mmCIF file of C-alpha atoms in Angstrom:
data_model
loop_
_atom_site.group_PDB
_atom_site.id
_atom_site.type_symbol
_atom_site.label_atom_id
_atom_site.label_comp_id
_atom_site.label_asym_id
_atom_site.label_seq_id
_atom_site.Cartn_x
_atom_site.Cartn_y
_atom_site.Cartn_z
ATOM 1 C CA UNK A 1 89.744 98.978 96.931
ATOM 2 C CA UNK A 2 90.956 95.517 97.878
ATOM 3 C CA UNK A 3 94.489 94.564 98.745
ATOM 4 C CA UNK A 4 96.941 92.497 100.675
ATOM 5 C CA UNK A 5 97.307 94.329 104.020
ATOM 6 C CA UNK A 6 101.035 94.833 103.486
ATOM 7 C CA UNK A 7 100.303 97.245 100.618
ATOM 8 C CA UNK A 8 97.884 99.514 102.466
ATOM 9 C CA UNK A 9 100.357 102.311 103.191
ATOM 10 C CA UNK A 10 101.612 102.267 99.603
ATOM 11 C CA UNK A 11 98.039 102.675 98.354
ATOM 12 C CA UNK A 12 97.247 105.454 100.817
ATOM 13 C CA UNK A 13 100.412 107.362 99.892
ATOM 14 C CA UNK A 14 99.659 106.991 96.191
ATOM 15 C CA UNK A 15 96.074 108.228 96.596
ATOM 16 C CA UNK A 16 97.318 111.301 98.475
ATOM 17 C CA UNK A 17 99.383 112.312 95.433
ATOM 18 C CA UNK A 18 96.472 112.134 92.983
ATOM 19 C CA UNK A 19 94.070 115.101 92.670
ATOM 20 C CA UNK A 20 90.438 114.322 93.388
ATOM 21 C CA UNK A 21 88.295 113.968 90.256
ATOM 22 C CA UNK A 22 85.328 115.337 92.228
ATOM 23 C CA UNK A 23 85.058 118.893 93.511
ATOM 24 C CA UNK A 24 85.464 119.639 97.213
ATOM 25 C CA UNK A 25 88.402 117.351 97.927
ATOM 26 C CA UNK A 26 92.112 118.058 97.612
ATOM 27 C CA UNK A 27 93.097 114.489 96.781
ATOM 28 C CA UNK A 28 91.685 111.111 95.823
ATOM 29 C CA UNK A 29 92.631 109.951 99.319
ATOM 30 C CA UNK A 30 90.380 112.592 100.917
ATOM 31 C CA UNK A 31 87.458 111.655 98.675
ATOM 32 C CA UNK A 32 88.003 107.954 99.360
ATOM 33 C CA UNK A 33 88.126 108.582 103.117
ATOM 34 C CA UNK A 34 84.935 110.640 103.068
ATOM 35 C CA UNK A 35 82.959 108.038 101.155
ATOM 36 C CA UNK A 36 84.317 104.835 102.662
ATOM 37 C CA UNK A 37 86.185 105.149 105.952
ATOM 38 C CA UNK A 38 87.432 102.066 107.774
ATOM 39 C CA UNK A 39 85.059 101.180 110.605
ATOM 40 C CA UNK A 40 87.886 100.217 112.983
ATOM 41 C CA UNK A 41 90.278 102.992 111.883
ATOM 42 C CA UNK A 42 88.059 105.921 110.831
ATOM 43 C CA UNK A 43 91.029 108.140 109.967
ATOM 44 C CA UNK A 44 91.862 105.788 107.075
ATOM 45 C CA UNK A 45 89.868 104.666 104.032
ATOM 46 C CA UNK A 46 88.548 101.127 103.964
ATOM 47 C CA UNK A 47 90.483 98.434 102.080
ATOM 48 C CA UNK A 48 88.818 95.042 101.772
ATOM 49 C CA UNK A 49 90.147 91.520 101.322
ATOM 50 C CA UNK A 50 91.033 90.340 97.864
ATOM 51 C CA UNK A 51 88.605 87.807 96.479
ATOM 52 C CA UNK A 52 88.993 86.233 93.073
ATOM 53 C CA UNK A 53 87.751 86.885 89.565
ATOM 54 C CA UNK A 54 90.919 88.535 88.279
ATOM 55 C CA UNK A 55 94.511 87.783 87.319
ATOM 56 C CA UNK A 56 95.930 88.487 90.774
ATOM 57 C CA UNK A 57 94.293 85.372 92.247
ATOM 58 C CA UNK A 58 96.860 82.676 91.331
ATOM 59 C CA UNK A 59 99.759 84.954 92.266
ATOM 60 C CA UNK A 60 98.305 85.770 95.675
ATOM 61 C CA UNK A 61 96.733 82.471 96.670
ATOM 62 C CA UNK A 62 99.123 79.947 95.141
ATOM 63 C CA UNK A 63 102.579 81.527 95.418
ATOM 64 C CA UNK A 64 102.135 84.349 97.945
ATOM 65 C CA UNK A 65 102.766 87.491 95.910
ATOM 66 C CA UNK A 66 100.955 90.537 97.384
ATOM 67 C CA UNK A 67 98.234 91.946 95.158
ATOM 68 C CA UNK A 68 95.763 94.776 94.941
ATOM 69 C CA UNK A 69 92.532 95.404 93.079
ATOM 70 C CA UNK A 70 92.242 99.124 92.331
ATOM 71 C CA UNK A 71 88.870 100.313 91.110
ATOM 72 C CA UNK A 72 86.413 103.188 91.255
ATOM 73 C CA UNK A 73 83.048 102.108 92.574
ATOM 74 C CA UNK A 74 79.729 103.500 93.723
ATOM 75 C CA UNK A 75 79.165 104.931 97.181
ATOM 76 C CA UNK A 76 78.945 101.886 99.532
ATOM 77 C CA UNK A 77 76.310 103.699 101.553
ATOM 78 C CA UNK A 78 73.872 102.909 98.721
ATOM 79 C CA UNK A 79 73.973 99.252 99.892
ATOM 80 C CA UNK A 80 74.033 97.839 96.354
ATOM 81 C CA UNK A 81 75.529 94.441 95.607
ATOM 82 C CA UNK A 82 76.831 95.839 92.324
ATOM 83 C CA UNK A 83 75.995 98.584 89.907
ATOM 84 C CA UNK A 84 72.813 97.638 87.999
ATOM 85 C CA UNK A 85 74.192 97.082 84.480
ATOM 86 C CA UNK A 86 77.223 94.997 85.520
ATOM 87 C CA UNK A 87 77.995 92.296 82.908
ATOM 88 C CA UNK A 88 74.911 93.188 80.880
ATOM 89 C CA UNK A 89 74.568 94.222 77.230
ATOM 90 C CA UNK A 90 73.978 97.773 78.479
ATOM 91 C CA UNK A 91 77.482 98.100 79.892
ATOM 92 C CA UNK A 92 78.847 100.093 76.968
ATOM 93 C CA UNK A 93 81.123 102.992 76.177
ATOM 94 C CA UNK A 94 78.004 105.122 75.623
ATOM 95 C CA UNK A 95 76.822 104.394 79.174
ATOM 96 C CA UNK A 96 80.185 105.384 80.672
ATOM 97 C CA UNK A 97 80.578 108.506 78.544
ATOM 98 C CA UNK A 98 76.989 109.680 78.985
ATOM 99 C CA UNK A 99 76.185 108.799 82.588
ATOM 100 C CA UNK A 100 79.045 107.430 84.686
ATOM 101 C CA UNK A 101 82.265 109.284 83.876
ATOM 102 C CA UNK A 102 81.588 111.748 81.073
ATOM 103 C CA UNK A 103 84.977 113.468 81.325
ATOM 104 C CA UNK A 104 86.850 110.259 82.286
ATOM 105 C CA UNK A 105 88.398 111.932 85.328
ATOM 106 C CA UNK A 106 87.601 108.955 87.532
ATOM 107 C CA UNK A 107 89.254 106.578 85.092
ATOM 108 C CA UNK A 108 92.234 108.890 85.087
ATOM 109 C CA UNK A 109 92.350 108.973 88.896
ATOM 110 C CA UNK A 110 92.438 105.151 89.083
ATOM 111 C CA UNK A 111 95.226 105.015 86.498
ATOM 112 C CA UNK A 112 97.181 107.682 88.367
ATOM 113 C CA UNK A 113 96.897 105.867 91.698
ATOM 114 C CA UNK A 114 98.128 102.657 90.089
ATOM 115 C CA UNK A 115 100.989 104.536 88.409
ATOM 116 C CA UNK A 116 102.049 106.143 91.690
ATOM 117 C CA UNK A 117 102.094 102.728 93.390
ATOM 118 C CA UNK A 118 104.224 101.300 90.581
ATOM 119 C CA UNK A 119 106.578 104.270 90.677
ATOM 120 C CA UNK A 120 106.920 103.957 94.450
ATOM 121 C CA UNK A 121 107.955 100.312 94.117
ATOM 122 C CA UNK A 122 110.359 101.116 91.288
ATOM 123 C CA UNK A 123 112.038 104.162 92.825
ATOM 124 C CA UNK A 124 112.247 103.582 96.584
ATOM 125 C CA UNK A 125 115.324 101.918 98.021
ATOM 126 C CA UNK A 126 113.293 99.823 100.462
ATOM 127 C CA UNK A 127 110.142 98.236 99.070
ATOM 128 C CA UNK A 128 106.971 99.887 100.487
ATOM 129 C CA UNK A 129 105.686 96.687 102.090
ATOM 130 C CA UNK A 130 104.455 97.025 105.678
ATOM 131 C CA UNK A 131 104.446 93.858 107.769
ATOM 132 C CA UNK A 132 103.020 95.576 110.860
ATOM 133 C CA UNK A 133 99.822 96.462 108.973
ATOM 134 C CA UNK A 134 99.582 92.839 107.928
ATOM 135 C CA UNK A 135 99.832 91.598 111.517
ATOM 136 C CA UNK A 136 97.171 94.082 112.620
ATOM 137 C CA UNK A 137 94.793 92.628 110.049
ATOM 138 C CA UNK A 138 95.613 89.092 111.158
ATOM 139 C CA UNK A 139 94.818 89.978 114.766
ATOM 140 C CA UNK A 140 91.614 91.770 113.809
ATOM 141 C CA UNK A 141 90.482 88.766 111.771
ATOM 142 C CA UNK A 142 91.187 86.279 114.568
ATOM 143 C CA UNK A 143 89.274 88.473 117.017
ATOM 144 C CA UNK A 144 86.320 88.509 114.646
ATOM 145 C CA UNK A 145 86.280 84.721 114.239
ATOM 146 C CA UNK A 146 86.707 84.228 117.978
ATOM 147 C CA UNK A 147 83.742 86.473 118.752
ATOM 148 C CA UNK A 148 81.545 84.372 116.445
ATOM 149 C CA UNK A 149 82.610 80.879 117.516
ATOM 150 C CA UNK A 150 84.131 81.210 121.016
ATOM 151 C CA UNK A 151 81.321 79.537 122.950
ATOM 152 C CA UNK A 152 81.001 76.610 120.577
ATOM 153 C CA UNK A 153 84.758 76.081 120.468
ATOM 154 C CA UNK A 154 85.086 76.272 124.247
ATOM 155 C CA UNK A 155 82.571 73.448 124.542
ATOM 156 C CA UNK A 156 84.988 71.296 122.525
ATOM 157 C CA UNK A 157 88.102 72.373 124.414
ATOM 158 C CA UNK A 158 89.488 74.505 121.579
ATOM 159 C CA UNK A 159 91.068 77.901 122.183
ATOM 160 C CA UNK A 160 92.894 80.482 120.089
ATOM 161 C CA UNK A 161 95.830 80.592 122.520
ATOM 162 C CA UNK A 162 98.397 79.150 120.098
ATOM 163 C CA UNK A 163 97.307 81.481 117.300
ATOM 164 C CA UNK A 164 97.404 84.557 119.531
ATOM 165 C CA UNK A 165 100.828 83.531 120.845
ATOM 166 C CA UNK A 166 102.091 83.317 117.270
ATOM 167 C CA UNK A 167 100.534 86.691 116.430
ATOM 168 C CA UNK A 168 102.139 88.292 119.494
ATOM 169 C CA UNK A 169 105.513 86.950 118.416
ATOM 170 C CA UNK A 170 105.008 88.146 114.835
ATOM 171 C CA UNK A 171 103.931 91.584 116.079
ATOM 172 C CA UNK A 172 107.127 91.990 118.089
ATOM 173 C CA UNK A 173 109.340 90.730 115.277
ATOM 174 C CA UNK A 174 107.652 92.896 112.622
ATOM 175 C CA UNK A 175 107.853 96.005 114.816
ATOM 176 C CA UNK A 176 111.564 95.429 115.483
ATOM 177 C CA UNK A 177 112.179 94.706 111.799
ATOM 178 C CA UNK A 178 110.708 97.999 110.602
ATOM 179 C CA UNK A 179 112.448 99.927 113.397
ATOM 180 C CA UNK A 180 115.780 98.495 112.248
ATOM 181 C CA UNK A 181 114.985 99.373 108.638
ATOM 182 C CA UNK A 182 114.504 103.022 109.593
ATOM 183 C CA UNK A 183 117.994 103.131 111.111
ATOM 184 C CA UNK A 184 119.840 101.100 108.484
ATOM 185 C CA UNK A 185 122.547 102.409 106.165
ATOM 186 C CA UNK A 186 120.832 102.671 102.789
ATOM 187 C CA UNK A 187 124.188 102.888 101.046
ATOM 188 C CA UNK A 188 124.920 99.307 102.114
ATOM 189 C CA UNK A 189 123.819 97.455 98.994
ATOM 190 C CA UNK A 190 123.886 93.992 100.553
ATOM 191 C CA UNK A 191 121.891 95.130 103.598
ATOM 192 C CA UNK A 192 119.273 96.717 101.340
ATOM 193 C CA UNK A 193 119.062 93.570 99.235
ATOM 194 C CA UNK A 194 118.634 91.419 102.349
ATOM 195 C CA UNK A 195 115.788 93.553 103.698
ATOM 196 C CA UNK A 196 113.991 93.673 100.356
ATOM 197 C CA UNK A 197 114.305 89.902 100.026
ATOM 198 C CA UNK A 198 112.754 89.486 103.476
ATOM 199 C CA UNK A 199 109.883 91.802 102.542
ATOM 200 C CA UNK A 200 109.236 89.938 99.287
ATOM 201 C CA UNK A 201 109.269 86.580 101.058
ATOM 202 C CA UNK A 202 106.974 87.676 103.898
ATOM 203 C CA UNK A 203 103.663 86.929 102.148
ATOM 204 C CA UNK A 204 105.033 83.632 100.852
ATOM 205 C CA UNK A 205 105.486 82.453 104.426
ATOM 206 C CA UNK A 206 101.703 81.972 104.582
ATOM 207 C CA UNK A 207 101.692 79.524 101.675
ATOM 208 C CA UNK A 208 101.012 75.935 102.734
ATOM 209 C CA UNK A 209 102.283 73.548 100.025
ATOM 210 C CA UNK A 210 99.535 71.081 100.983
ATOM 211 C CA UNK A 211 96.804 73.656 100.337
ATOM 212 C CA UNK A 212 93.638 74.474 102.243
ATOM 213 C CA UNK A 213 91.402 71.651 103.512
ATOM 214 C CA UNK A 214 89.144 70.512 100.638
ATOM 215 C CA UNK A 215 90.545 73.271 98.388
ATOM 216 C CA UNK A 216 94.067 72.103 97.648
ATOM 217 C CA UNK A 217 94.564 74.493 94.719
ATOM 218 C CA UNK A 218 94.406 77.419 97.194
ATOM 219 C CA UNK A 219 97.472 77.507 99.431
ATOM 220 C CA UNK A 220 97.301 80.819 101.347
ATOM 221 C CA UNK A 221 96.216 80.070 104.931
ATOM 222 C CA UNK A 222 95.441 83.694 105.887
ATOM 223 C CA UNK A 223 93.539 85.019 102.864
ATOM 224 C CA UNK A 224 91.654 83.281 100.060
ATOM 225 C CA UNK A 225 88.414 83.628 98.109
ATOM 226 C CA UNK A 226 85.321 82.729 100.078
ATOM 227 C CA UNK A 227 84.026 79.240 99.358
ATOM 228 C CA UNK A 228 80.498 80.702 99.487
ATOM 229 C CA UNK A 229 81.157 83.724 97.224
ATOM 230 C CA UNK A 230 84.235 83.444 95.046
ATOM 231 C CA UNK A 231 84.306 87.161 94.280
ATOM 232 C CA UNK A 232 84.612 87.935 98.000
ATOM 233 C CA UNK A 233 87.600 87.261 100.212
ATOM 234 C CA UNK A 234 87.846 85.527 103.574
ATOM 235 C CA UNK A 235 90.423 85.761 106.333
ATOM 236 C CA UNK A 236 91.495 82.315 107.559
ATOM 237 C CA UNK A 237 89.323 80.619 104.942
ATOM 238 C CA UNK A 238 90.250 77.075 105.956
ATOM 239 C CA UNK A 239 89.127 77.724 109.508
ATOM 240 C CA UNK A 240 85.868 79.373 108.440
ATOM 241 C CA UNK A 241 85.114 76.507 106.057
ATOM 242 C CA UNK A 242 85.754 74.028 108.862
ATOM 243 C CA UNK A 243 83.405 75.842 111.241
ATOM 244 C CA UNK A 244 80.638 76.485 108.712
ATOM 245 C CA UNK A 245 77.453 74.665 109.823
ATOM 246 C CA UNK A 246 79.644 72.320 111.843
ATOM 247 C CA UNK A 247 76.858 71.458 114.296
ATOM 248 C CA UNK A 248 74.840 69.915 111.461
ATOM 249 C CA UNK A 249 77.546 67.399 110.521
ATOM 250 C CA UNK A 250 76.866 63.844 111.825
ATOM 251 C CA UNK A 251 80.636 63.267 112.124
ATOM 252 C CA UNK A 252 81.188 65.714 114.968
ATOM 253 C CA UNK A 253 84.465 64.215 116.174
ATOM 254 C CA UNK A 254 85.959 64.252 112.682
ATOM 255 C CA UNK A 255 84.943 67.838 111.976
ATOM 256 C CA UNK A 256 86.272 69.199 115.255
ATOM 257 C CA UNK A 257 89.527 67.258 114.877
ATOM 258 C CA UNK A 258 89.926 68.867 111.438
ATOM 259 C CA UNK A 259 89.428 72.302 113.005
ATOM 260 C CA UNK A 260 92.090 71.567 115.631
ATOM 261 C CA UNK A 261 94.513 70.365 112.974
ATOM 262 C CA UNK A 262 94.047 73.404 110.749
ATOM 263 C CA UNK A 263 94.414 75.826 113.659
ATOM 264 C CA UNK A 264 97.763 74.171 114.438
ATOM 265 C CA UNK A 265 98.816 74.644 110.811
ATOM 266 C CA UNK A 266 97.825 78.322 110.885
ATOM 267 C CA UNK A 267 99.728 78.955 114.138
ATOM 268 C CA UNK A 268 102.801 77.295 112.630
ATOM 269 C CA UNK A 269 102.577 79.396 109.448
ATOM 270 C CA UNK A 270 102.302 82.623 111.447
ATOM 271 C CA UNK A 271 105.403 81.634 113.417
ATOM 272 C CA UNK A 272 107.150 80.890 110.120
ATOM 273 C CA UNK A 273 106.315 84.390 108.881
ATOM 274 C CA UNK A 274 108.088 85.799 111.934
ATOM 275 C CA UNK A 275 111.138 83.749 111.025
ATOM 276 C CA UNK A 276 111.385 85.405 107.611
ATOM 277 C CA UNK A 277 111.821 88.803 109.278
ATOM 278 C CA UNK A 278 114.567 87.742 111.678
ATOM 279 C CA UNK A 279 118.253 88.118 110.938
ATOM 280 C CA UNK A 280 119.902 84.789 110.235
ATOM 281 C CA UNK A 281 122.402 85.502 113.023
ATOM 282 C CA UNK A 282 119.560 85.220 115.565
ATOM 283 C CA UNK A 283 119.193 81.481 115.040
#
């Protein structure tokens, strides 16, 4: 499963409603958790970053509409890059019916999870979009990049202080926003509309009209397909591209200035996302 972080809870709740296609588990969620738990949050199943290769890509990376890629896959503990017959002439209905999903219960489980997500969005008064989960993923991603490049960046006088300050602010604003939503009067049509508009606009706050450095057709500064593997996703792709093999570039000053500039853009976009969740009367 791959998704925008804001949809994680919606996916978990949907999977809990769908019976497991395999014996020994009460729900698809339980089976998913057993086979692929999140390393950092072992009580939850793992959800990866969206990459590309499907129709969600332009919606997510150009105009900031949250997306998800729901699929049934092999046990990740097998350490396969893909299942062996992927995109081959042997990938046929006979193969699926005879070897992979002979009773089509796994196909049915995927369809049911997707249907439950769609029904949740259609029927709930407040859209099931969670901004706090999104901020957690942002912080986790920055920590990961910092652990890889801290020493090299310190040598060039670059820190993550501005980005962490923006994330702290967004964390506080998102937490307050969802707390207020829990206490709001759901019979107030205008209040409900305002909150849902804020939730829908949240992901779009990370869209930079100027695009990523050297990849102007991609405009999402937090998540985008990896420039090294387009099927995979990266967090803060512009920053990772800027740091990739940076020590080998003869134009050291130019490369490090580009990193500084993009980090300033990212910090600004994170602050902008916080603004979308504030009430207009706070300005």
